[in-house]
């Protein structure tokens, strides 16, 4: 094999990183392979042949060998699940193609993008719940002093995680931060967003249960998209616990149904959160189906299960159980879900046996909305 020219070696050193695996190909003016070096097998180039057209080995070089200046192609998929930075460097009436492994860098960028997407979903949900909480606070301001004091105290408690979220998001925008620091800030923001979401949701619904309110606001809802967003919301938790999170939607389920999307989302979030909380290994599965204006749902898990005695009072607010599932005064998810399902003219039940997991299943009224004009259909139904 020929020795790589000094100018090319200097160029390689300027681009070198410890994690990169470099390979070079020397191509003559006719586009044929002269020689190569490095580790071409790392990129799946284990059948290189001298004198053969370089484009037969690397199709993406088609048309690039004619340019008189250096070209850089980033994150090129070279097969085998690998990515590479490709540098096409013209020199002395020939061309050198330099390949630097970028797989690790590509995977890190994808992971960061995924984390930002999860944070965006959590932030949106947080914003919606904060708006609803403020509205509820204004409505209850003239009622009992105890309820007024409850909300005032709650708003005070929300300031701490909200401040941490705002501060963490600001720090993430500072590009000079080291990558490890950014990852730490992102993790902090995510944890605080999850805490804030849980705090607002539980406290808000607890207040509504106490005062007996809960008006429905039906609208056109794409339940398939709702379930897809639900899976993204719980992605970090399922990954952390190593659980399988499955969502199954009946193939024939209509695209648009008339339901209170916010309330139904709350029911599913509470049921899934409860399942994840008590499932240490195995799976959590959410299933949706529809027939004759009725949306049926089920949340199954592989938890330790619930005793028959506990099942009889599991939908009671502030219930305590010392055997399998244990609830605190702030953890009203099941009671809230039961209440909301009743508001939507449905039913929520449980099937469980100790050691065999649990299934919370039920239905709500969900009239079909005609696909031609969902808005007009809603107006006619309300009239």
Short mmCIF file of C-alpha atoms in Angstrom, two decimals:
data_model
loop_
_atom_site.label_atom_id
_atom_site.label_comp_id
_atom_site.label_asym_id
_atom_site.label_seq_id
_atom_site.Cartn_x
_atom_site.Cartn_y
_atom_site.Cartn_z
CA UNK A 1 0.00 0.00 0.00
CA UNK A 2 1.22 3.56 -0.76
CA UNK A 3 2.13 6.02 1.99
CA UNK A 4 -0.42 8.76 2.61
CA UNK A 5 0.95 12.24 1.58
CA UNK A 6 2.07 14.58 4.38
CA UNK A 7 -0.55 17.24 3.55
CA UNK A 8 -3.32 14.67 3.81
CA UNK A 9 -1.89 13.36 7.10
CA UNK A 10 -1.95 16.89 8.52
CA UNK A 11 -5.55 17.29 7.46
CA UNK A 12 -6.44 14.01 9.17
CA UNK A 13 -4.77 15.11 12.39
CA UNK A 14 -6.71 18.39 12.38
CA UNK A 15 -10.01 16.47 12.22
CA UNK A 16 -9.03 13.62 14.49
CA UNK A 17 -10.96 12.73 17.62
CA UNK A 18 -10.29 9.84 19.97
CA UNK A 19 -13.61 8.16 19.22
CA UNK A 20 -13.25 8.32 15.42
CA UNK A 21 -12.04 5.41 13.32
CA UNK A 22 -10.42 6.82 10.18
CA UNK A 23 -10.31 5.22 6.76
CA UNK A 24 -9.06 6.80 3.54
CA UNK A 25 -9.49 5.92 -0.13
CA UNK A 26 -7.15 7.28 -2.83
CA UNK A 27 -8.93 7.78 -6.17
CA UNK A 28 -7.27 8.75 -9.46
CA UNK A 29 -8.49 11.38 -11.89
CA UNK A 30 -10.56 8.78 -13.71
CA UNK A 31 -12.50 7.90 -10.57
CA UNK A 32 -10.80 4.55 -10.04
CA UNK A 33 -9.53 3.26 -6.71
CA UNK A 34 -5.73 3.50 -6.38
CA UNK A 35 -5.19 2.42 -2.77
CA UNK A 36 -6.66 2.69 0.70
CA UNK A 37 -5.71 2.64 4.38
CA UNK A 38 -7.10 2.68 7.90
CA UNK A 39 -9.95 0.32 8.71
CA UNK A 40 -12.28 0.06 5.68
CA UNK A 41 -13.95 -3.07 7.09
CA UNK A 42 -15.33 -0.92 9.91
CA UNK A 43 -17.50 0.75 7.26
CA UNK A 44 -18.41 -2.44 5.44
CA UNK A 45 -15.80 -1.91 2.72
CA UNK A 46 -14.25 -5.38 2.87
CA UNK A 47 -14.24 -6.03 -0.88
CA UNK A 48 -12.23 -3.09 -2.22
CA UNK A 49 -10.52 -3.68 -5.58
CA UNK A 50 -7.75 -1.54 -7.05
CA UNK A 51 -8.56 -0.08 -10.45
CA UNK A 52 -12.28 -0.40 -9.90
CA UNK A 53 -14.60 2.64 -10.01
CA UNK A 54 -14.88 4.14 -6.52
CA UNK A 55 -18.59 4.82 -7.03
CA UNK A 56 -19.24 1.08 -7.15
CA UNK A 57 -18.14 0.91 -3.51
CA UNK A 58 -19.50 4.29 -2.38
CA UNK A 59 -22.49 5.32 -4.43
CA UNK A 60 -22.78 8.72 -2.75
CA UNK A 61 -19.53 9.81 -4.49
CA UNK A 62 -21.37 10.04 -7.80
CA UNK A 63 -20.74 13.57 -9.15
CA UNK A 64 -18.64 14.66 -6.15
CA UNK A 65 -15.20 13.78 -7.55
CA UNK A 66 -15.35 16.57 -10.14
CA UNK A 67 -15.32 19.48 -7.66
CA UNK A 68 -11.95 21.27 -7.25
CA UNK A 69 -12.45 22.05 -3.56
CA UNK A 70 -12.84 20.04 -0.35
CA UNK A 71 -16.34 18.82 0.41
CA UNK A 72 -17.61 17.57 3.78
CA UNK A 73 -20.66 15.29 4.11
CA UNK A 74 -21.83 14.84 7.68
CA UNK A 75 -23.59 11.83 9.20
CA UNK A 76 -23.65 9.73 6.05
CA UNK A 77 -25.32 6.34 6.56
CA UNK A 78 -22.70 3.80 5.51
CA UNK A 79 -24.71 0.72 6.42
CA UNK A 80 -24.59 -1.63 9.34
CA UNK A 81 -26.14 0.99 11.60
CA UNK A 82 -23.07 3.23 11.30
CA UNK A 83 -22.74 6.90 10.41
CA UNK A 84 -19.63 8.67 9.16
CA UNK A 85 -18.35 12.14 8.31
CA UNK A 86 -17.03 11.98 4.74
CA UNK A 87 -14.34 14.44 3.54
CA UNK A 88 -13.69 14.55 -0.21
CA UNK A 89 -10.27 16.23 -0.63
CA UNK A 90 -8.83 16.90 -4.13
CA UNK A 91 -5.01 16.71 -4.30
CA UNK A 92 -2.48 16.51 -7.14
CA UNK A 93 -4.89 15.58 -9.91
CA UNK A 94 -6.49 12.89 -7.71
CA UNK A 95 -8.92 12.71 -4.79
CA UNK A 96 -8.74 11.41 -1.24
CA UNK A 97 -11.92 10.29 0.48
CA UNK A 98 -11.54 10.38 4.27
CA UNK A 99 -14.08 8.62 6.49
CA UNK A 100 -14.44 9.39 10.21
CA UNK A 101 -16.76 7.32 12.39
CA UNK A 102 -19.64 9.51 13.66
CA UNK A 103 -21.90 6.77 15.02
CA UNK A 104 -21.49 7.71 18.68
CA UNK A 105 -21.98 11.40 17.93
CA UNK A 106 -25.07 10.65 15.84
CA UNK A 107 -26.56 8.49 18.61
CA UNK A 108 -25.93 11.21 21.20
CA UNK A 109 -27.65 13.83 19.05
CA UNK A 110 -30.63 11.54 18.51
CA UNK A 111 -30.90 10.87 22.24
CA UNK A 112 -30.75 14.58 23.05
CA UNK A 113 -33.43 15.31 20.44
CA UNK A 114 -35.65 12.61 21.91
CA UNK A 115 -35.22 14.06 25.40
CA UNK A 116 -36.09 17.56 24.16
CA UNK A 117 -39.22 16.19 22.48
CA UNK A 118 -40.29 14.53 25.74
CA UNK A 119 -39.67 17.78 27.59
CA UNK A 120 -41.79 19.68 25.06
CA UNK A 121 -44.76 17.35 25.66
CA UNK A 122 -44.41 17.69 29.43
CA UNK A 123 -44.12 21.48 29.19
CA UNK A 124 -47.26 21.71 27.05
CA UNK A 125 -49.21 19.57 29.49
CA UNK A 126 -47.90 21.65 32.37
CA UNK A 127 -48.99 24.89 30.68
CA UNK A 128 -52.51 23.57 30.05
CA UNK A 129 -52.91 22.41 33.64
CA UNK A 130 -51.59 25.70 35.05
CA UNK A 131 -54.18 27.61 33.03
CA UNK A 132 -56.95 25.32 34.23
CA UNK A 133 -55.72 25.59 37.81
CA UNK A 134 -55.77 29.40 37.68
CA UNK A 135 -59.32 29.35 36.32
CA UNK A 136 -60.44 26.98 39.07
CA UNK A 137 -58.77 29.16 41.68
CA UNK A 138 -60.71 32.24 40.51
CA UNK A 139 -63.99 30.31 40.61
CA UNK A 140 -63.39 29.06 44.15
CA UNK A 141 -62.04 32.35 45.52
CA UNK A 142 -65.38 33.27 47.13
CA UNK A 143 -66.17 29.85 48.57
CA UNK A 144 -65.08 28.35 51.87
CA UNK A 145 -61.97 29.81 53.52
CA UNK A 146 -60.43 26.36 53.80
CA UNK A 147 -60.53 25.79 50.02
CA UNK A 148 -59.18 29.29 49.39
CA UNK A 149 -56.31 28.61 51.76
CA UNK A 150 -55.65 25.25 50.07
CA UNK A 151 -55.15 26.86 46.66
CA UNK A 152 -53.05 29.71 48.04
CA UNK A 153 -50.75 27.19 49.69
CA UNK A 154 -50.64 25.08 46.51
CA UNK A 155 -49.62 28.04 44.33
CA UNK A 156 -46.84 28.79 46.77
CA UNK A 157 -45.56 25.20 46.53
CA UNK A 158 -45.64 25.32 42.74
CA UNK A 159 -43.18 28.21 42.61
CA UNK A 160 -40.17 26.05 43.54
CA UNK A 161 -40.38 23.42 40.74
CA UNK A 162 -41.58 26.07 38.29
CA UNK A 163 -38.53 28.19 39.08
CA UNK A 164 -36.23 25.18 38.61
CA UNK A 165 -37.82 24.37 35.28
CA UNK A 166 -37.46 27.96 34.05
CA UNK A 167 -33.88 28.19 35.22
CA UNK A 168 -32.92 24.80 33.81
CA UNK A 169 -34.45 25.64 30.42
CA UNK A 170 -32.50 28.90 30.33
CA UNK A 171 -29.24 27.07 31.06
CA UNK A 172 -29.94 24.59 28.27
CA UNK A 173 -29.89 27.49 25.79
CA UNK A 174 -26.32 28.37 26.73
CA UNK A 175 -24.35 26.63 23.99
CA UNK A 176 -21.01 27.06 25.76
CA UNK A 177 -22.01 24.55 28.42
CA UNK A 178 -20.30 21.17 28.32
CA UNK A 179 -22.39 18.31 26.97
CA UNK A 180 -22.39 16.52 30.31
CA UNK A 181 -23.68 19.66 32.03
CA UNK A 182 -26.46 20.05 29.50
CA UNK A 183 -27.51 16.45 30.07
CA UNK A 184 -27.64 17.06 33.83
CA UNK A 185 -29.74 20.21 33.41
CA UNK A 186 -32.09 18.42 31.06
CA UNK A 187 -32.57 15.60 33.54
CA UNK A 188 -33.31 18.13 36.28
CA UNK A 189 -35.88 19.95 34.16
CA UNK A 190 -37.58 16.68 33.25
CA UNK A 191 -37.80 15.53 36.86
CA UNK A 192 -39.23 18.84 38.03
CA UNK A 193 -41.70 18.93 35.14
CA UNK A 194 -42.92 15.44 36.09
CA UNK A 195 -43.23 16.48 39.74
CA UNK A 196 -45.07 19.69 38.84
CA UNK A 197 -47.41 17.82 36.51
CA UNK A 198 -48.30 15.29 39.21
CA UNK A 199 -48.75 17.98 41.87
CA UNK A 200 -51.06 20.15 39.78
CA UNK A 201 -53.08 17.26 38.42
CA UNK A 202 -53.75 15.58 41.76
CA UNK A 203 -54.38 18.79 43.70
CA UNK A 204 -56.65 20.25 41.06
CA UNK A 205 -58.80 17.13 40.76
CA UNK A 206 -58.89 16.71 44.54
CA UNK A 207 -60.31 20.21 44.88
CA UNK A 208 -62.99 19.52 42.27
CA UNK A 209 -64.00 16.32 44.03
CA UNK A 210 -64.37 18.20 47.31
CA UNK A 211 -66.67 20.85 45.88
CA UNK A 212 -68.58 18.41 43.64
CA UNK A 213 -67.75 20.20 40.38
CA UNK A 214 -66.54 18.90 37.06
CA UNK A 215 -68.28 20.20 33.96
CA UNK A 216 -67.57 18.42 30.69
CA UNK A 217 -66.31 20.22 27.61
CA UNK A 218 -66.82 17.80 24.69
CA UNK A 219 -64.97 18.38 21.44
CA UNK A 220 -63.66 16.51 18.41
CA UNK A 221 -60.92 14.18 19.62
CA UNK A 222 -58.49 11.99 17.67
CA UNK A 223 -58.12 9.16 20.21
CA UNK A 224 -55.35 7.48 18.19
CA UNK A 225 -53.20 10.59 18.49
CA UNK A 226 -54.13 10.93 22.14
CA UNK A 227 -52.83 7.42 22.81
CA UNK A 228 -49.63 8.08 20.86
CA UNK A 229 -48.94 11.18 22.99
CA UNK A 230 -49.65 9.17 26.13
CA UNK A 231 -46.93 6.70 25.20
CA UNK A 232 -44.41 9.53 24.71
CA UNK A 233 -45.35 11.05 28.05
CA UNK A 234 -44.47 7.90 29.98
CA UNK A 235 -41.46 6.91 27.83
CA UNK A 236 -38.79 7.97 30.40
CA UNK A 237 -40.48 6.06 33.23
CA UNK A 238 -40.91 2.85 31.27
CA UNK A 239 -37.31 3.01 30.07
CA UNK A 240 -36.01 3.66 33.57
CA UNK A 241 -37.95 0.72 35.04
CA UNK A 242 -37.25 -1.56 32.09
CA UNK A 243 -40.95 -2.19 31.44
CA UNK A 244 -42.70 -2.97 28.17
CA UNK A 245 -45.32 -0.28 27.45
CA UNK A 246 -47.79 -1.39 24.76
CA UNK A 247 -50.65 0.55 23.18
CA UNK A 248 -53.25 -1.24 21.07
CA UNK A 249 -55.92 0.60 19.11
CA UNK A 250 -58.76 -1.15 17.31
CA UNK A 251 -58.06 -0.86 13.57
CA UNK A 252 -61.64 0.19 12.77
CA UNK A 253 -61.86 2.87 15.48
CA UNK A 254 -63.13 6.18 13.98
CA UNK A 255 -60.70 9.05 13.58
CA UNK A 256 -62.93 11.60 15.35
CA UNK A 257 -65.06 11.01 18.43
CA UNK A 258 -66.94 13.54 20.52
CA UNK A 259 -65.57 13.36 24.06
CA UNK A 260 -64.02 15.60 26.70
CA UNK A 261 -60.41 15.05 25.61
CA UNK A 262 -58.88 16.61 28.73
CA UNK A 263 -60.94 14.46 31.12
CA UNK A 264 -60.37 11.23 29.19
CA UNK A 265 -56.65 11.94 29.02
CA UNK A 266 -56.66 12.43 32.79
CA UNK A 267 -58.34 9.03 33.26
CA UNK A 268 -55.71 7.24 31.15
CA UNK A 269 -52.80 9.11 32.75
CA UNK A 270 -54.02 8.23 36.25
CA UNK A 271 -54.55 4.56 35.37
CA UNK A 272 -51.19 4.21 33.58
CA UNK A 273 -49.36 6.07 36.35
CA UNK A 274 -50.91 3.72 38.90
CA UNK A 275 -49.94 0.65 36.85
CA UNK A 276 -46.34 1.84 36.40
CA UNK A 277 -46.06 2.67 40.09
CA UNK A 278 -46.77 -0.86 41.23
CA UNK A 279 -45.30 -2.85 38.32
CA UNK A 280 -41.63 -3.65 38.88
CA UNK A 281 -41.17 -5.97 35.91
CA UNK A 282 -43.12 -7.09 32.89
CA UNK A 283 -45.54 -4.84 31.05
CA UNK A 284 -48.24 -2.18 31.06
CA UNK A 285 -50.74 -2.32 28.19
CA UNK A 286 -53.37 0.22 27.12
CA UNK A 287 -56.16 -0.90 24.74
CA UNK A 288 -58.84 1.19 23.00
CA UNK A 289 -61.85 0.00 20.99
CA UNK A 290 -65.16 1.54 19.88
CA UNK A 291 -68.63 0.34 19.04
CA UNK A 292 -72.03 2.03 18.87
CA UNK A 293 -71.10 5.41 20.39
CA UNK A 294 -69.13 3.78 23.19
CA UNK A 295 -65.36 4.09 23.63
CA UNK A 296 -63.99 1.13 25.58
CA UNK A 297 -60.60 1.21 27.27
CA UNK A 298 -58.45 -1.08 29.39
CA UNK A 299 -55.15 -0.68 31.25
CA UNK A 300 -53.54 -4.02 32.11
CA UNK A 301 -50.31 -4.65 34.02
CA UNK A 302 -48.16 -7.42 35.48
CA UNK A 303 -48.13 -5.98 39.00
CA UNK A 304 -48.44 -8.13 42.15
CA UNK A 305 -52.21 -7.76 41.93
CA UNK A 306 -54.85 -6.52 44.39
CA UNK A 307 -56.73 -8.49 47.03
CA UNK A 308 -60.54 -8.89 46.75
CA UNK A 309 -61.02 -6.90 49.97
CA UNK A 310 -59.05 -3.95 48.59
CA UNK A 311 -60.88 -4.03 45.25
CA UNK A 312 -64.19 -3.31 47.00
CA UNK A 313 -62.99 0.10 48.18
CA UNK A 314 -60.19 0.91 45.74
CA UNK A 315 -62.10 3.77 44.08
CA UNK A 316 -62.69 5.52 47.41
CA UNK A 317 -60.73 8.75 47.89
CA UNK A 318 -57.91 8.61 50.48
CA UNK A 319 -58.11 4.81 50.69
CA UNK A 320 -55.17 3.09 52.43
CA UNK A 321 -54.06 -0.49 51.88
CA UNK A 322 -51.21 -2.17 53.73
CA UNK A 323 -50.99 -5.31 51.60
CA UNK A 324 -50.40 -4.69 47.89
CA UNK A 325 -51.12 -1.20 46.56
CA UNK A 326 -50.58 1.66 48.99
CA UNK A 327 -52.21 5.07 48.45
CA UNK A 328 -51.52 8.42 50.10
CA UNK A 329 -53.91 11.29 50.58
CA UNK A 330 -52.50 13.08 47.54
CA UNK A 331 -52.60 9.99 45.33
CA UNK A 332 -56.25 10.08 44.29
CA UNK A 333 -55.72 8.84 40.75
CA UNK A 334 -58.11 5.90 40.87
CA UNK A 335 -60.84 7.80 42.73
CA UNK A 336 -60.50 10.72 40.30
CA UNK A 337 -60.63 8.39 37.29
CA UNK A 338 -63.77 6.69 38.63
CA UNK A 339 -65.39 10.08 39.18
CA UNK A 340 -64.48 11.39 35.71
CA UNK A 341 -65.68 8.22 33.96
CA UNK A 342 -69.03 8.59 35.76
CA UNK A 343 -69.22 12.22 34.57
CA UNK A 344 -68.76 10.97 31.00
CA UNK A 345 -71.70 8.55 31.45
CA UNK A 346 -69.47 5.51 31.67
CA UNK A 347 -68.23 2.88 34.06
CA UNK A 348 -64.84 1.87 35.48
CA UNK A 349 -64.21 -1.57 36.97
CA UNK A 350 -61.25 -3.69 38.08
CA UNK A 351 -60.24 -7.31 37.58
CA UNK A 352 -57.29 -8.54 39.61
CA UNK A 353 -55.85 -11.52 41.45
CA UNK A 354 -52.87 -11.58 43.77
CA UNK A 355 -49.79 -12.53 41.81
CA UNK A 356 -51.53 -12.22 38.43
CA UNK A 357 -51.61 -8.49 37.73
CA UNK A 358 -54.54 -6.12 37.33
CA UNK A 359 -56.84 -4.84 34.59
CA UNK A 360 -58.73 -1.57 34.95
CA UNK A 361 -61.31 -1.41 32.19
CA UNK A 362 -64.33 0.69 31.39
CA UNK A 363 -66.14 2.75 28.81
CA UNK A 364 -67.40 6.28 28.18
CA UNK A 365 -69.98 7.70 25.80
CA UNK A 366 -68.27 8.75 22.56
CA UNK A 367 -70.57 9.60 19.63
CA UNK A 368 -69.12 9.37 16.14
CA UNK A 369 -68.28 12.66 14.41
CA UNK A 370 -68.81 12.67 10.66
CA UNK A 371 -65.48 13.13 8.84
CA UNK A 372 -66.95 15.64 6.34
CA UNK A 373 -67.49 18.39 8.92
CA UNK A 374 -66.60 17.56 12.56
CA UNK A 375 -67.38 21.10 13.77
CA UNK A 376 -70.89 21.13 12.26
CA UNK A 377 -71.57 17.65 13.66
CA UNK A 378 -70.71 18.86 17.17
CA UNK A 379 -73.02 21.88 16.82
CA UNK A 380 -75.94 19.65 15.78
CA UNK A 381 -75.31 17.23 18.66
CA UNK A 382 -75.26 20.06 21.21
CA UNK A 383 -78.51 21.52 19.83
#
